[in-house]
Every structure is written in C-alpha cells, then in structure tokens.
Amino acid sequence: MSECSHNCSDCSEQCSERSAIAKEKPNKLSDIKKVIAVVSGKGGVGKSLVTGMLAVDSARRGYNTAVLDADVTGPSIPKAFGLKQKALGGEEGLYPVISDTGVRVMSLNLLLENDTDPVVWRGPVIAGAVKQFWTDVIWNDVDYMFVDMPPGTGDVPLTVFQSLPVDGIIIVTSPQELVSMIVEKAVNMARLMKVPVLGIVENMSYFVCPDCGKKHSVFGKSNLEELALRLGITNVARLPIDPRFAALCDGGQIEKADVSALAPVAEAVFTK
C-alpha cells in the first residue's frame, strides 16, 4: 500500500479514515466488493445510459454485477434492461430482479404497481428509500455495484456518499460551458465527501455524419480535456450522439450496446 497522503479524493485504499465514513452495512446475505457511483450535475446528460453501459461492460468481463437505481423520481434502469417483472421479498429482505445477462437490479419502478405511477415524496423519504436498497436488498455476491444517482448535489447524493462505502465516482456531462461549472460542483462535492473521482464521460460529444463520416460538434467545441486537466482528472471518454443508443435503451436491449467508447474510463473502474 502506498503512503497515505490523507487526501481520500485521490486514493481508493480502504484505510481506517475512509472506512469510518461508511455507516450502513448491507443486508447480511450481501457481499459487495466495489461500489461505483455515476453522477451528473444536471439532468438529461445520459447518466443512466453510462451507468447501464458500465454494468454491461462489467458483466461481459465476467464480474458479478449489480445496479442500484438511486434516481427514485426518474428511474430508467429497468426499462433500459428490459425488466418487466416486479421485485419480490421474503423474511430476509428484497430480491433484485436479474437481467438476461445476469445483472442484478433494484429500482423503485420494480416495486410500483405501475411504471408510470408518480413518486411524490419529499427528499428525506427518497433518501431513506435509497438507503433501504442498500440495507434491505439481498444482493448476494457482487464484484461491482453501480449506483445510478439522481442529478445534482441534494439529499440523495449526500445519503449515498455518507451511508454507502463508495469506492469512486464517474461524472457524466455534455459539451456545454454551463455544464462545466456544474461538473465542478459535482467534483467538489465528491472531494468534500472524500470519494475519488475516477473519470469523466462526455455524452453527446459529437455526431458522425453517416454519409461522409465527418465528425460534427453539434453543441460546439468541447473543453473536456481542459476541464479534466484543471480538475486533476486523467481518465476521460466521449460518447457520440448515436440514435442506436436511444433505440437500445427504449427497447430494453442495452445489454447489446457497443460499450467500447467508454474504454478509458472503464479501465479506471475495473483496475481499482
């Protein structure tokens, strides 16, 4: 183990200082080795897409993989994985629903009678539900759990950072100047909570013309490299605007997606 610098934001070692942050234990039948949170400073940038793709990549590598859908008021993970059955429970706790390739998923939409039922809850109640997904769900043996966080820096992200032993976060953004400022807020929150930032994914980074093959920066020139350099983050990845991603998610077939564009960030996750 390398010498401790007392800066948890740049380290993933499970030292006593980091262990003291985690206050909640998972279900007694769960053994979860790594927890990676996928965050964004604002909604609509493709955070759930990236969460799903990382989970797909993890499963393809042969890891026991799980997704905890912490975006309670906007859950989209079950639809992306084509999950239609509801989660069941027993005396020991709740059981996650398992996808076609073995990814274990828990989301509020797997507990509601109808997928379109609104969740009209205040922040602390939502945060409590997310905590129960950690403590009450029988995840069994999990190598990598990906937490699809709600956007922003409110109650639920705070609950996850304080209650779950998060090993690192991936930040998802889009190529707009305003979002750069919001990304910095997410990075600063992670560092405040002593959680390392493993990488940044820029979604909708460019569009490849199907006729000439030229890349077009639809939202203007990206400043991803400059932003990452300024924030001290070395692992960055770009996802193109690709209608196939939307079609796979809408059709519940994200497990068929090409995840190669995430390689620079994925390697930072799976080498930890």
Coordinates of N, CA and C in Angstrom, one line a residue, residues 107-207:
S107 N -34.7 -1.1 -8.3 CA -35.2 0.2 -8.6 C -36.6 0.4 -8.1
L108 N -37.0 1.6 -7.8 CA -38.3 1.8 -7.2 C -39.4 1.3 -8.2
N109 N -39.1 1.4 -9.5 CA -40.1 1.0 -10.5 C -40.3 -0.5 -10.5
L110 N -39.4 -1.2 -9.9 CA -39.6 -2.7 -9.8 C -40.5 -3.0 -8.6
L111 N -40.9 -2.0 -7.8 CA -41.8 -2.1 -6.7 C -43.1 -1.5 -6.8
L112 N -43.3 -0.5 -7.8 CA -44.5 0.1 -8.0 C -45.5 -0.8 -8.8
E113 N -46.8 -0.6 -8.6 CA -47.8 -1.4 -9.3 C -47.7 -1.0 -10.8
N114 N -47.6 0.3 -11.1 CA -47.5 0.7 -12.5 C -46.2 1.6 -12.7
D115 N -45.5 1.4 -13.8 CA -44.3 2.1 -14.0 C -44.5 3.6 -14.1
T116 N -45.7 4.0 -14.5 CA -45.9 5.5 -14.6 C -46.5 6.1 -13.4
D117 N -46.6 5.4 -12.3 CA -47.1 6.0 -11.0 C -46.0 7.0 -10.6
P118 N -46.5 8.2 -10.2 CA -45.5 9.3 -9.8 C -45.1 9.0 -8.4
V119 N -43.8 9.4 -8.1 CA -43.3 9.3 -6.7 C -43.3 10.7 -6.1
V120 N -44.3 11.0 -5.4 CA -44.5 12.3 -4.8 C -44.0 12.3 -3.3
W121 N -42.7 12.2 -3.2 CA -42.1 12.1 -1.9 C -41.2 13.3 -1.6
R122 N -41.0 13.6 -0.4 CA -40.0 14.7 0.0 C -38.6 14.0 0.0
G123 N -37.6 14.9 0.0 CA -36.3 14.5 -0.1 C -35.8 13.4 0.9
P124 N -36.1 13.6 2.2 CA -35.6 12.7 3.2 C -36.3 11.3 3.0
V125 N -37.5 11.2 2.5 CA -38.2 9.9 2.3 C -37.5 9.2 1.1
I126 N -37.2 10.0 0.1 CA -36.5 9.4 -1.1 C -35.1 8.9 -0.6
A127 N -34.4 9.7 0.2 CA -33.1 9.3 0.6 C -33.2 8.0 1.5
G128 N -34.2 7.9 2.3 CA -34.4 6.7 3.1 C -34.7 5.5 2.3
A129 N -35.4 5.6 1.2 CA -35.7 4.5 0.3 C -34.4 4.0 -0.4
V130 N -33.5 4.9 -0.8 CA -32.3 4.6 -1.4 C -31.4 3.8 -0.4
K131 N -31.4 4.3 0.9 CA -30.6 3.6 1.9 C -31.1 2.1 2.1
Q132 N -32.5 2.0 2.0 CA -33.0 0.6 2.2 C -32.7 -0.3 1.0
F133 N -32.5 0.3 -0.2 CA -32.0 -0.5 -1.3 C -30.6 -1.1 -1.0
W134 N -29.9 -0.5 -0.1 CA -28.6 -1.0 0.3 C -28.7 -2.0 1.5
T135 N -29.5 -1.6 2.4 CA -29.6 -2.4 3.7 C -30.5 -3.6 3.6
D136 N -31.6 -3.5 2.8 CA -32.7 -4.5 2.8 C -32.7 -5.4 1.6
V137 N -31.9 -5.1 0.6 CA -31.9 -6.0 -0.6 C -30.8 -7.1 -0.5
I138 N -31.2 -8.3 -0.8 CA -30.3 -9.4 -0.8 C -29.5 -9.5 -2.1
W139 N -28.4 -8.8 -2.2 CA -27.6 -8.7 -3.4 C -26.8 -9.9 -3.6
N140 N -26.5 -10.7 -2.6 CA -25.6 -11.8 -2.6 C -24.2 -11.3 -3.0
D141 N -23.4 -12.1 -3.7 CA -22.0 -11.8 -4.0 C -21.9 -10.9 -5.2
V142 N -21.4 -9.7 -5.0 CA -21.3 -8.7 -6.1 C -19.9 -8.2 -6.1
D143 N -19.3 -8.2 -7.3 CA -18.0 -7.7 -7.5 C -18.0 -6.2 -7.7
Y144 N -19.0 -5.7 -8.6 CA -19.1 -4.3 -8.9 C -20.6 -3.9 -8.8
M145 N -20.9 -2.9 -8.0 CA -22.2 -2.3 -7.9 C -22.1 -0.9 -8.4
F146 N -23.0 -0.6 -9.4 CA -23.0 0.7 -10.0 C -24.3 1.4 -9.4
V147 N -24.1 2.6 -8.9 CA -25.2 3.4 -8.3 C -25.6 4.5 -9.3
D148 N -26.8 4.4 -9.9 CA -27.3 5.5 -10.8 C -27.9 6.6 -9.9
M149 N -27.1 7.7 -9.7 CA -27.5 8.7 -8.8 C -28.5 9.7 -9.5
P150 N -29.3 10.4 -8.7 CA -30.1 11.5 -9.3 C -29.2 12.7 -9.5
P151 N -29.6 13.5 -10.4 CA -28.7 14.7 -10.7 C -28.6 15.6 -9.6
G152 N -27.5 16.4 -9.5 CA -27.3 17.4 -8.5 C -26.6 17.0 -7.3
T153 N -26.7 17.8 -6.3 CA -25.9 17.6 -5.0 C -26.8 17.7 -3.8
G154 N -28.1 17.1 -3.9 CA -29.1 17.2 -2.9 C -29.0 16.0 -1.9
D155 N -30.2 15.7 -1.3 CA -30.4 14.8 -0.2 C -29.9 13.4 -0.6
V156 N -30.3 12.9 -1.8 CA -29.9 11.5 -2.1 C -28.4 11.3 -2.4
P157 N -27.8 12.2 -3.2 CA -26.3 12.0 -3.3 C -25.6 12.1 -1.9
L158 N -26.1 13.0 -1.1 CA -25.4 13.1 0.2 C -25.6 11.8 1.0
T159 N -26.8 11.3 1.0 CA -27.1 10.0 1.7 C -26.2 8.9 1.2
V160 N -26.1 8.8 -0.2 CA -25.3 7.7 -0.7 C -23.8 7.9 -0.3
F161 N -23.3 9.1 -0.4 CA -21.9 9.3 0.0 C -21.6 9.0 1.5
Q162 N -22.6 9.4 2.3 CA -22.4 9.2 3.7 C -22.7 7.8 4.2
S163 N -23.6 7.1 3.5 CA -24.1 5.8 4.0 C -23.5 4.6 3.3
L164 N -23.1 4.7 2.1 CA -22.5 3.6 1.3 C -21.0 3.7 1.2
P165 N -20.3 2.6 1.2 CA -18.8 2.7 1.0 C -18.5 2.9 -0.4
V166 N -18.7 4.1 -0.9 CA -18.4 4.4 -2.4 C -16.9 4.4 -2.6
D167 N -16.5 3.6 -3.6 CA -15.1 3.5 -3.9 C -14.6 4.5 -4.9
G168 N -15.6 5.1 -5.7 CA -15.2 6.1 -6.6 C -16.4 6.5 -7.4
I169 N -16.3 7.7 -8.1 CA -17.4 8.1 -8.9 C -17.0 8.4 -10.3
I170 N -18.0 8.3 -11.2 CA -17.8 8.6 -12.6 C -18.8 9.8 -12.9
I171 N -18.3 10.9 -13.4 CA -19.1 12.1 -13.7 C -19.5 12.1 -15.2
V172 N -20.8 12.3 -15.4 CA -21.3 12.4 -16.8 C -21.7 13.8 -17.1
T173 N -21.3 14.3 -18.2 CA -21.6 15.7 -18.6 C -21.8 15.7 -20.1
S174 N -22.1 16.9 -20.6 CA -22.3 17.2 -22.0 C -21.5 18.4 -22.4
P175 N -21.2 18.6 -23.7 CA -20.2 19.6 -24.1 C -20.8 21.0 -24.1
Q176 N -21.2 21.6 -23.0 CA -21.7 22.9 -22.9 C -21.0 23.7 -21.8
E177 N -20.7 24.9 -22.0 CA -19.9 25.7 -21.0 C -20.6 25.7 -19.6
L178 N -21.9 25.9 -19.6 CA -22.6 25.9 -18.3 C -22.4 24.6 -17.5
V179 N -22.4 23.5 -18.3 CA -22.3 22.2 -17.6 C -20.9 22.1 -17.0
S180 N -19.9 22.7 -17.5 CA -18.5 22.7 -16.9 C -18.6 23.2 -15.5
M181 N -19.3 24.3 -15.3 CA -19.4 24.8 -13.9 C -20.1 23.8 -13.0
I182 N -21.2 23.1 -13.6 CA -21.9 22.2 -12.8 C -21.1 20.9 -12.5
V183 N -20.3 20.5 -13.5 CA -19.4 19.4 -13.2 C -18.4 19.7 -12.1
E184 N -17.9 20.9 -12.0 CA -17.0 21.3 -11.0 C -17.7 21.2 -9.6
K185 N -19.0 21.5 -9.5 CA -19.7 21.3 -8.3 C -19.8 19.9 -7.9
A186 N -20.0 19.0 -8.8 CA -20.1 17.6 -8.5 C -18.7 17.1 -8.1
V187 N -17.6 17.5 -8.7 CA -16.3 17.1 -8.3 C -16.0 17.6 -6.9
N188 N -16.4 18.9 -6.6 CA -16.1 19.4 -5.3 C -16.9 18.7 -4.2
M189 N -18.1 18.3 -4.5 CA -18.9 17.5 -3.5 C -18.2 16.2 -3.3
A190 N -17.8 15.5 -4.3 CA -17.1 14.2 -4.1 C -15.9 14.4 -3.3
R191 N -15.1 15.4 -3.5 CA -13.9 15.6 -2.7 C -14.2 16.0 -1.3
L192 N -15.3 16.7 -1.1 CA -15.8 17.1 0.2 C -16.1 15.8 1.0
M193 N -16.7 14.8 0.3 CA -17.1 13.6 1.0 C -16.0 12.6 0.9
K194 N -14.8 13.0 0.5 CA -13.6 12.1 0.4 C -13.8 10.9 -0.4
V195 N -14.4 11.1 -1.6 CA -14.6 10.0 -2.6 C -13.8 10.3 -3.8
P196 N -13.0 9.4 -4.3 CA -12.2 9.7 -5.5 C -13.0 9.8 -6.8
V197 N -12.6 10.7 -7.7 CA -13.2 10.8 -9.0 C -12.4 10.0 -10.0
L198 N -13.0 9.0 -10.5 CA -12.3 8.0 -11.4 C -12.2 8.5 -12.8
G199 N -13.2 9.3 -13.3 CA -13.2 9.8 -14.6 C -14.4 10.6 -15.0
I200 N -14.3 11.2 -16.2 CA -15.4 12.0 -16.7 C -15.8 11.4 -18.1
V201 N -17.1 11.3 -18.3 CA -17.7 10.9 -19.6 C -18.5 12.0 -20.2
E202 N -18.1 12.4 -21.4 CA -18.8 13.5 -22.1 C -19.7 12.8 -23.1
N203 N -21.0 12.9 -22.8 CA -22.0 12.3 -23.6 C -22.5 13.3 -24.7
M204 N -23.0 12.8 -25.8 CA -23.4 13.7 -26.9 C -22.2 14.6 -27.4
S205 N -21.0 14.0 -27.3 CA -19.8 14.8 -27.6 C -19.7 15.2 -29.1
Y206 N -20.2 14.4 -30.0 CA -20.1 14.7 -31.4 C -21.1 13.8 -32.2
F207 N -21.2 14.1 -33.4 CA -22.1 13.4 -34.3 C -21.3 13.0 -35.6

